[in-house]
CSV table of C-alpha atoms (C1' of nucleotides) in Angstrom, one decimal:
chain,number,residue,atom,x,y,z
A,1420,MET,CA,-19.7,88.8,-109.7
A,1421,ARG,CA,-18.0,90.5,-107.7
A,1422,ASP,CA,-18.9,94.4,-106.8
A,1423,LEU,CA,-16.8,97.0,-106.5
A,1424,ASN,CA,-18.8,98.7,-104.4
A,1425,ASP,CA,-18.3,96.4,-101.6
A,1426,ASP,CA,-14.7,96.7,-100.9
A,1427,ALA,CA,-13.8,97.4,-97.8
A,1428,LEU,CA,-14.5,100.9,-97.6
A,1429,GLY,CA,-16.8,101.1,-101.3
A,1430,LEU,CA,-16.7,103.4,-104.1
A,1431,SER,CA,-19.9,104.8,-103.1
A,1432,ASP,CA,-18.3,105.7,-99.3
A,1433,GLN,CA,-15.7,107.0,-100.5
A,1434,ILE,CA,-17.0,109.5,-102.9
A,1435,LEU,CA,-19.8,110.5,-99.8
A,1436,VAL,CA,-16.4,111.4,-97.9
A,1437,TRP,CA,-15.4,113.4,-100.2
A,1438,TYR,CA,-18.8,114.8,-101.0
A,1439,ASP,CA,-19.4,115.5,-96.9
A,1440,GLU,CA,-16.8,117.7,-97.2
A,1441,HIS,CA,-16.9,119.7,-100.4
A,1442,ALA,CA,-20.4,119.5,-100.8
A,1443,ARG,CA,-21.4,123.0,-103.0
A,1444,ALA,CA,-24.2,125.4,-100.9
A,1445,LEU,CA,-26.6,126.0,-103.6
A,1446,PRO,CA,-30.0,127.6,-102.9
A,1447,TRP,CA,-31.6,124.4,-103.8
A,1448,ARG,CA,-29.6,121.9,-101.4
A,1449,VAL,CA,-29.5,120.4,-98.6
A,1450,SER,CA,-26.6,120.4,-97.0
A,1451,PRO,CA,-25.5,116.9,-95.9
A,1452,SER,CA,-24.9,117.2,-92.0
A,1453,ASP,CA,-28.1,119.4,-92.3
A,1454,ARG,CA,-29.8,115.9,-94.1
A,1455,ALA,CA,-28.2,114.1,-91.7
A,1456,SER,CA,-29.9,115.7,-88.6
A,1457,GLY,CA,-32.6,115.5,-90.0
A,1458,VAL,CA,-33.4,117.9,-92.7
A,1459,THR,CA,-35.8,117.6,-95.7
A,1460,PRO,CA,-35.8,118.7,-99.1
A,1461,ASP,CA,-38.7,120.4,-100.0
A,1462,PRO,CA,-39.6,118.7,-103.2
A,1463,TYR,CA,-41.1,121.1,-105.1
A,1464,ARG,CA,-37.4,123.2,-104.9
A,1465,ILE,CA,-36.2,120.1,-105.5
A,1466,TRP,CA,-38.5,120.0,-108.7
A,1467,LEU,CA,-38.5,123.5,-110.0
A,1468,SER,CA,-34.2,122.8,-109.8
A,1469,GLU,CA,-33.6,120.1,-112.1
A,1470,VAL,CA,-36.1,120.7,-114.4
A,1471,MET,CA,-34.5,124.0,-114.7
A,1472,LEU,CA,-31.1,122.6,-114.8
A,1473,GLN,CA,-31.9,120.4,-118.0
A,1474,GLN,CA,-28.8,121.2,-120.1
A,1475,THR,CA,-28.5,124.0,-118.5
A,1476,THR,CA,-25.4,125.2,-116.0
A,1477,VAL,CA,-25.7,125.9,-112.2
A,1478,ALA,CA,-25.0,129.4,-112.4
A,1479,ALA,CA,-27.7,130.1,-115.6
A,1480,VAL,CA,-30.0,128.5,-112.9
A,1481,LYS,CA,-29.3,130.2,-109.4
A,1482,ASP,CA,-31.1,133.6,-110.3
A,1483,TYR,CA,-33.7,132.0,-111.9
A,1484,PHE,CA,-34.6,130.1,-109.3
A,1485,HIS,CA,-34.5,132.7,-106.4
A,1486,ARG,CA,-36.7,134.8,-108.6
A,1487,PHE,CA,-38.8,131.5,-109.1
A,1488,THR,CA,-39.1,130.9,-105.8
A,1489,HIS,CA,-40.4,134.4,-104.6
A,1490,ARG,CA,-42.7,134.7,-106.7
A,1491,TRP,CA,-44.2,131.3,-106.6
A,1492,PRO,CA,-43.5,129.8,-102.8
A,1493,THR,CA,-45.6,126.5,-103.7
A,1494,VAL,CA,-46.8,124.0,-106.1
A,1495,GLN,CA,-50.1,125.9,-105.3
A,1496,ASP,CA,-49.1,129.2,-106.2
A,1497,LEU,CA,-47.1,128.2,-109.6
A,1498,ALA,CA,-50.6,126.3,-110.5
A,1499,SER,CA,-52.9,129.3,-110.0
A,1500,ALA,CA,-49.9,131.8,-112.5
A,1501,GLU,CA,-50.7,133.3,-115.0
A,1502,ASP,CA,-48.8,130.9,-118.4
A,1503,GLY,CA,-47.7,134.8,-119.9
A,1504,ASP,CA,-46.2,135.4,-116.0
A,1505,VAL,CA,-44.4,132.6,-115.9
A,1506,MET,CA,-42.6,132.1,-119.7
A,1507,GLY,CA,-41.9,136.0,-118.7
A,1508,GLU,CA,-40.2,134.5,-116.0
A,1509,TRP,CA,-38.8,131.9,-117.8
A,1510,ALA,CA,-36.9,134.4,-120.7
A,1511,GLY,CA,-33.3,133.8,-121.2
A,1512,LEU,CA,-33.2,130.4,-119.9
A,1513,GLY,CA,-34.0,129.1,-123.3
A,1514,TYR,CA,-35.3,125.3,-124.1
A,1515,TYR,CA,-38.7,127.2,-123.5
A,1516,ALA,CA,-40.9,123.7,-123.4
A,1517,ARG,CA,-39.4,123.4,-120.2
A,1518,ALA,CA,-41.2,126.5,-119.3
A,1519,ARG,CA,-44.9,125.0,-120.2
A,1520,ASN,CA,-44.6,121.8,-119.2
A,1521,LEU,CA,-43.5,122.5,-115.8
A,1522,LEU,CA,-46.8,124.9,-115.5
A,1523,LYS,CA,-48.5,121.8,-116.7
A,1524,CYS,CA,-46.6,119.8,-115.0
A,1525,ALA,CA,-47.8,122.2,-111.5
A,1526,ARG,CA,-51.4,122.0,-112.2
A,1527,VAL,CA,-51.5,118.9,-112.4
A,1528,VAL,CA,-49.8,118.4,-108.9
A,1529,THR,CA,-52.6,120.6,-107.8
A,1530,ASP,CA,-55.7,119.4,-109.1
A,1531,GLU,CA,-55.4,116.4,-109.8
A,1532,TYR,CA,-52.2,115.3,-106.1
A,1533,ALA,CA,-54.2,117.4,-104.0
A,1534,GLY,CA,-50.5,119.7,-104.1
A,1535,VAL,CA,-48.4,116.7,-103.5
A,1536,PHE,CA,-45.9,115.2,-105.2
A,1537,PRO,CA,-45.8,111.3,-106.4
A,1538,THR,CA,-43.2,109.6,-104.3
A,1539,THR,CA,-41.9,106.9,-106.4
A,1540,HIS,CA,-40.0,107.0,-109.5
A,1541,ASP,CA,-42.3,105.9,-112.1
A,1542,GLY,CA,-45.2,108.3,-110.6
A,1543,LEU,CA,-43.1,111.5,-110.7
A,1544,LEU,CA,-42.3,109.7,-114.7
A,1545,LYS,CA,-45.8,110.7,-116.4
A,1546,LEU,CA,-46.0,114.0,-115.5
A,1547,PRO,CA,-45.3,116.3,-117.9
A,1548,GLY,CA,-41.2,116.8,-118.1
A,1549,ILE,CA,-39.9,114.9,-116.2
A,1550,GLY,CA,-38.2,111.9,-118.1
A,1551,PRO,CA,-36.3,109.4,-116.8
A,1552,TYR,CA,-33.2,111.3,-115.0
A,1553,THR,CA,-35.6,114.2,-113.6
A,1554,ALA,CA,-37.5,110.9,-112.4
A,1555,ALA,CA,-34.6,109.6,-110.7
A,1556,ALA,CA,-33.5,112.8,-109.3
A,1557,ILE,CA,-36.0,113.4,-107.2
A,1558,SER,CA,-36.4,109.9,-106.5
A,1559,SER,CA,-33.9,109.8,-104.5
A,1560,ILE,CA,-32.6,114.2,-103.4
A,1561,ALA,CA,-35.8,114.0,-102.3
A,1562,TYR,CA,-37.0,111.3,-101.6
A,1563,ASP,CA,-33.9,109.7,-100.4
A,1564,LEU,CA,-35.1,106.5,-102.6
A,1565,PRO,CA,-32.0,104.7,-104.3
A,1566,GLU,CA,-32.5,105.8,-107.8
A,1567,THR,CA,-29.9,105.9,-110.0
A,1568,VAL,CA,-29.2,109.1,-112.1
A,1569,LEU,CA,-27.8,109.1,-115.6
A,1570,ASP,CA,-26.7,113.2,-116.8
A,1571,GLY,CA,-24.2,114.3,-118.8
A,1572,ASN,CA,-21.8,114.4,-115.4
A,1573,VAL,CA,-22.7,110.8,-114.7
A,1574,GLU,CA,-22.0,109.4,-118.0
A,1575,ARG,CA,-18.7,111.1,-118.5
A,1576,VAL,CA,-17.5,110.0,-114.7
A,1577,MET,CA,-18.8,105.5,-115.2
A,1578,ALA,CA,-17.3,106.1,-118.3
A,1579,ARG,CA,-13.7,106.7,-117.6
A,1580,LEU,CA,-13.7,105.5,-114.2
A,1581,TYR,CA,-14.9,101.8,-116.1
A,1582,ASN,CA,-12.4,103.4,-119.0
A,1583,ILE,CA,-15.2,102.6,-121.6
A,1584,ASP,CA,-14.2,103.7,-124.6
A,1585,ALA,CA,-18.1,103.3,-126.7
A,1586,PRO,CA,-19.2,106.8,-128.5
A,1587,LEU,CA,-22.5,108.7,-126.5
A,1588,PRO,CA,-25.5,108.5,-127.1
A,1589,GLY,CA,-24.9,104.7,-127.7
A,1590,ALA,CA,-23.3,103.8,-124.6
A,1591,LYS,CA,-26.2,105.3,-122.2
A,1592,PRO,CA,-27.2,102.2,-121.6
A,1593,GLN,CA,-23.9,99.8,-120.5
A,1594,LEU,CA,-23.2,103.5,-118.9
A,1595,LYS,CA,-26.7,103.2,-116.8
A,1596,THR,CA,-25.9,99.5,-115.3
A,1597,LEU,CA,-22.3,100.6,-114.6
A,1598,ALA,CA,-23.9,103.6,-112.5
A,1599,ALA,CA,-26.7,102.1,-110.8
A,1600,ALA,CA,-24.4,98.8,-109.4
A,1601,LEU,CA,-23.0,101.6,-107.9
A,1602,THR,CA,-26.0,103.6,-106.3
A,1603,PRO,CA,-26.0,102.9,-102.5
A,1604,ASP,CA,-28.6,101.9,-100.6
A,1605,ARG,CA,-27.3,104.6,-98.0
A,1606,ARG,CA,-27.6,108.2,-98.8
A,1607,PRO,CA,-28.7,107.8,-102.4
A,1608,GLY,CA,-29.8,111.8,-102.2
A,1609,ASP,CA,-26.5,112.1,-101.4
A,1610,TYR,CA,-25.2,110.0,-103.6
A,1611,ALA,CA,-26.5,111.3,-106.3
A,1612,GLN,CA,-25.5,114.6,-105.8
A,1613,ALA,CA,-22.0,113.6,-104.6
A,1614,VAL,CA,-21.6,111.4,-107.9
A,1615,MET,CA,-22.8,114.5,-110.2
A,1616,ASP,CA,-21.3,117.5,-107.9
A,1617,LEU,CA,-18.0,114.7,-108.6
A,1618,GLY,CA,-18.8,115.1,-112.8
A,1619,ALA,CA,-18.7,119.3,-112.5
A,1620,THR,CA,-16.1,120.7,-110.9
A,1621,ILE,CA,-13.5,117.5,-111.0
A,1622,CYS,CA,-13.5,115.2,-113.7
A,1623,SER,CA,-14.3,117.8,-115.6
A,1624,PRO,CA,-14.7,117.7,-119.4
A,1625,LYS,CA,-11.3,118.7,-120.9
A,1626,SER,CA,-9.0,118.7,-118.1
A,1627,PRO,CA,-9.8,116.6,-115.3
A,1628,ALA,CA,-8.2,117.3,-111.8
A,1629,CYS,CA,-7.7,113.6,-111.4
A,1630,GLY,CA,-4.9,114.1,-108.8
A,1631,ILE,CA,-7.6,115.2,-105.9
A,1632,CYS,CA,-10.3,113.5,-107.0
A,1633,PRO,CA,-11.2,110.7,-104.3
A,1634,TRP,CA,-11.6,108.1,-107.3
A,1635,ARG,CA,-8.0,108.6,-108.6
A,1636,ASP,CA,-7.1,105.4,-107.6
A,1637,PRO,CA,-9.9,102.8,-108.6
A,1638,CYS,CA,-10.4,105.0,-112.2
A,1639,LEU,CA,-9.5,103.1,-115.3
A,1640,ALA,CA,-9.0,105.6,-117.5
A,1641,ARG,CA,-6.7,107.7,-115.6
A,1642,SER,CA,-4.4,104.1,-114.7
A,1643,ALA,CA,-4.9,104.1,-118.5
A,1644,GLY,CA,-4.2,107.8,-119.0
A,1645,LYS,CA,-7.2,108.2,-121.2
A,1646,ALA,CA,-9.5,110.1,-118.7
A,1647,ALA,CA,-9.6,113.3,-120.5
A,1648,GLU,CA,-10.6,111.7,-123.7
A,1649,LEU,CA,-13.5,109.8,-122.4
A,1650,PRO,CA,-16.5,110.2,-122.8
A,1651,LYS,CA,-16.6,109.3,-126.4
A,1652,LYS,CA,-18.8,111.2,-128.5
A,1653,THR,CA,-20.4,110.7,-131.9
A,1654,PRO,CA,-19.5,114.0,-134.4
A,1655,LYS,CA,-22.5,116.4,-134.3
A,1656,LYS,CA,-23.7,117.0,-138.2
A,1657,PRO,CA,-22.7,120.7,-139.2
A,1658,LYS,CA,-25.2,124.3,-138.5
A,1659,PRO,CA,-26.9,125.5,-141.5
A,1660,THR,CA,-27.2,129.0,-141.2
A,1661,ARG,CA,-30.8,130.7,-142.4
A,1662,ARG,CA,-32.1,134.1,-142.2
A,1663,GLY,CA,-35.6,136.2,-140.9
A,1664,HIS,CA,-36.3,139.2,-141.0
A,1665,VAL,CA,-38.0,141.0,-137.6
A,1666,TYR,CA,-40.7,143.7,-137.7
A,1667,LEU,CA,-40.4,146.4,-134.4
A,1668,ALA,CA,-42.9,148.9,-134.1
A,1669,GLN,CA,-43.8,151.4,-131.8
A,1670,ALA,CA,-46.3,153.6,-131.2
A,1671,SER,CA,-45.5,157.5,-130.2
A,1672,ASN,CA,-47.6,157.0,-127.1
A,1673,GLY,CA,-45.4,153.9,-126.8
A,1674,GLU,CA,-47.2,151.2,-127.6
A,1675,TRP,CA,-44.9,148.0,-129.0
A,1676,LEU,CA,-46.7,145.3,-131.2
A,1677,LEU,CA,-45.8,142.4,-130.6
A,1678,GLU,CA,-46.9,138.4,-130.7
A,1679,ARG,CA,-47.5,135.3,-128.8
A,1680,ARG,CA,-45.8,133.0,-130.6
A,1681,PRO,CA,-47.6,129.1,-131.1
A,1682,ASP,CA,-46.7,126.6,-127.7
A,1683,LYS,CA,-45.9,124.5,-130.5
A,1684,GLY,CA,-42.1,125.1,-131.9
A,1685,LEU,CA,-38.7,127.3,-131.3
A,1686,LEU,CA,-39.4,129.8,-128.7
A,1687,GLY,CA,-42.9,128.0,-128.1
A,1688,GLY,CA,-45.2,130.1,-126.0
A,1689,MET,CA,-42.4,133.1,-125.9
A,1690,LEU,CA,-43.4,136.5,-127.2
A,1691,GLY,CA,-42.0,138.0,-129.6
A,1692,TRP,CA,-41.7,140.7,-133.0
A,1693,PRO,CA,-43.5,139.5,-136.0
A,1694,GLY,CA,-41.2,138.3,-138.6
A,1695,SER,CA,-41.0,136.5,-141.9
A,1696,GLU,CA,-40.3,132.6,-142.3
A,1697,TRP,CA,-36.3,131.4,-140.9
A,1698,SER,CA,-34.8,130.0,-143.5
A,1699,GLU,CA,-32.2,130.8,-146.8
A,1700,ALA,CA,-34.0,133.4,-148.7
A,1701,PRO,CA,-37.4,134.5,-146.7
A,1702,GLU,CA,-40.1,137.0,-148.2
A,1703,PRO,CA,-40.6,139.4,-146.1
A,1704,THR,CA,-44.0,139.7,-144.6
A,1705,PRO,CA,-44.2,143.3,-142.3
A,1706,PRO,CA,-46.8,142.9,-140.4
A,1707,PHE,CA,-48.9,146.1,-141.9
A,1708,ALA,CA,-48.1,148.3,-144.6
A,1709,ALA,CA,-45.7,151.1,-143.2
A,1710,ASN,CA,-42.2,152.9,-144.2
A,1711,TRP,CA,-40.1,149.8,-143.1
A,1712,ARG,CA,-36.5,151.5,-142.4
A,1713,ASP,CA,-33.8,148.9,-142.4
A,1714,LEU,CA,-32.0,149.3,-138.8
A,1715,GLY,CA,-28.5,148.5,-140.5
A,1716,GLY,CA,-27.3,145.7,-138.3
A,1717,GLU,CA,-27.7,142.3,-137.8
A,1718,VAL,CA,-29.1,140.3,-135.0
A,1719,ARG,CA,-26.8,136.9,-134.8
A,1720,HIS,CA,-27.9,134.1,-132.8
A,1721,THR,CA,-27.3,130.8,-132.6
A,1722,PHE,CA,-30.1,127.8,-131.5
A,1723,THR,CA,-29.1,124.0,-131.0
A,1724,HIS,CA,-29.2,122.9,-134.2
A,1725,PHE,CA,-28.9,126.4,-136.7
A,1726,HIS,CA,-27.2,129.9,-137.2
A,1727,LEU,CA,-29.5,132.5,-137.8
A,1728,ILE,CA,-28.8,136.3,-138.6
A,1729,LEU,CA,-32.2,138.5,-138.4
A,1730,GLN,CA,-32.3,141.7,-140.6
A,1731,VAL,CA,-34.0,143.9,-138.2
A,1732,MET,CA,-37.4,146.5,-139.6
A,1733,VAL,CA,-38.2,149.4,-137.4
A,1734,THR,CA,-41.2,152.1,-138.2
A,1735,GLU,CA,-44.0,153.6,-136.1
A,1736,LEU,CA,-47.0,151.6,-135.4
A,1737,PRO,CA,-49.9,154.3,-135.7
A,1738,PRO,CA,-51.9,155.2,-133.8
A,1739,HIS,CA,-55.2,153.5,-134.3
A,1740,HIS,CA,-53.8,150.4,-136.1
A,1741,SER,CA,-55.9,147.1,-134.6
A,1742,PRO,CA,-53.0,144.1,-134.6
A,1743,ALA,CA,-54.3,141.8,-137.3
A,1744,ASP,CA,-54.5,137.6,-136.1
A,1745,GLY,CA,-51.9,137.2,-133.1
A,1746,HIS,CA,-50.8,140.4,-133.0
A,1747,LEU,CA,-50.8,142.1,-129.4
A,1748,ARG,CA,-50.3,146.4,-128.6
A,1749,ILE,CA,-48.5,146.0,-125.7
A,1750,ALA,CA,-48.3,149.7,-123.6
A,1751,ALA,CA,-45.1,150.8,-122.3
A,1752,ASN,CA,-45.4,149.7,-119.2
A,1753,ASP,CA,-46.9,146.2,-119.4
A,1754,PHE,CA,-43.5,145.4,-121.6
A,1755,ARG,CA,-40.9,144.5,-120.4
A,1756,PRO,CA,-37.4,143.7,-122.4
A,1757,SER,CA,-36.7,140.8,-119.7
A,1758,ASP,CA,-40.1,138.9,-120.7
A,1759,LEU,CA,-38.5,138.0,-124.8
A,1760,PRO,CA,-36.4,135.3,-125.4
A,1761,THR,CA,-33.0,136.6,-125.7
A,1762,VAL,CA,-32.7,136.2,-130.3
A,1763,MET,CA,-35.8,138.8,-129.7
A,1764,ARG,CA,-34.1,140.8,-127.0
A,1765,LYS,CA,-31.0,141.1,-129.1
A,1766,ALA,CA,-33.3,142.8,-132.1
A,1767,PHE,CA,-34.7,145.5,-129.1
A,1768,ASP,CA,-31.0,145.9,-128.0
A,1769,LEU,CA,-30.0,146.8,-131.8
A,1770,TRP,CA,-32.6,149.5,-131.9
A,1771,HIS,CA,-33.1,150.6,-128.2
A,1772,GLY,CA,-28.9,151.0,-127.1
A,1773,GLN,CA,-27.7,148.8,-124.7
B,1419,DA,C1',-35.0,106.8,-132.7
B,1420,DA,C1',-33.2,110.4,-134.7
B,1421,DA,C1',-34.3,115.5,-134.6
B,1422,DT,C1',-35.6,119.0,-132.2
B,1423,DC,C1',-35.4,122.8,-128.4
B,1424,DG,C1',-31.6,128.1,-125.6
B,1425,DT,C1',-28.4,130.2,-124.0
B,1426,DG,C1',-24.2,132.1,-122.0
B,1427,DG,C1',-19.8,130.6,-120.9
B,1428,DC,C1',-15.6,128.7,-121.6
B,1429,DC,C1',-10.9,127.9,-124.3
C,824,DT,C1',-14.2,132.6,-133.6
C,825,DG,C1',-16.4,129.1,-133.3
C,826,DG,C1',-16.8,124.0,-131.6
C,827,DC,C1',-17.9,122.6,-127.4
C,828,DC,C1',-20.2,122.1,-123.4
C,829,DA,C1',-24.3,122.0,-119.6
C,830,DA,C1',-28.5,118.2,-112.8
C,831,DG,C1',-32.8,115.9,-120.6
C,832,DA,C1',-37.2,115.6,-122.8
C,833,DT,C1',-40.5,115.0,-126.2
C,834,DT,C1',-41.9,112.9,-130.8
DNA sequence: AAATCGTGGCC
DNA sequence: TGGCCAAGATT
């Protein structure tokens, strides 16, 4: 079988030439020129960035990456952090299981691997929060091993390059095979980042800039005039709407009543306001008997698979009321709204300006 | 293996 | 404005 990558200037070489010229400077990235002169990436920073980048844009990750690496410069530092501090630092970034697994992983690497990340794809795959993509990303980017990254960018680029009509996610194995055939033995780390950069900038979902693409000539979807239509995707299910109540109580000395949510499920491990269940018609479940006042305005928030409308109830927290099961009194000085997941912060904002 | 799991930006 | 989309993992 003819290998497209064996052409005079192979496909992987074409995109590496482009990457050498256009690679974006990213906080966790070793530039192609630095890499060429022997600079090696820090596996801790590559791992951290890749976990943060799961289903998350570069723009959203940048500040979080800086705060994490400033506060916890090494995997050992992160491993010895308090759970609540890590969850608070992750607040707002979403998909909070990532933060829980991040901490688990840091502790496994520190306690069982002497602080050194595994250097093989299979070794990395065993760690919490590291799946097929992230294992390949760390292998290639941090260790320059010829593993194939398959993320949304690579799926889109391959679907277009080879004009694949089969819809995602079913077409994933086929796209993985095509991507693997292109992965070069030389500079696999730069190559992996090059394809993803291409997908993130030129080969964008809606209006790809085919005119300036390093793969404009070999791209089959472009020849067929179908680039912008691919990849096809199986339609998504509609989102139902759920409702709920949250209860915000502050004492005259400034203390707040909050709860630490259980580790499993939505917003697991995060700080939040006590509240009802979220359903079509939830029963009010105030955390203690009081004259709760309805703030009036509603918090509207959309999660991955449902819309939420939250009714915000407020009252004064009695000075000597001891919090029930799982509820916490937190001093004003120890409470930062930025520690809350976004939906809970919206409820806070509704009460206290902003 | 289909469902679950956040959030912000974009058009 | 509402759906789509983002360097996916877990169960």
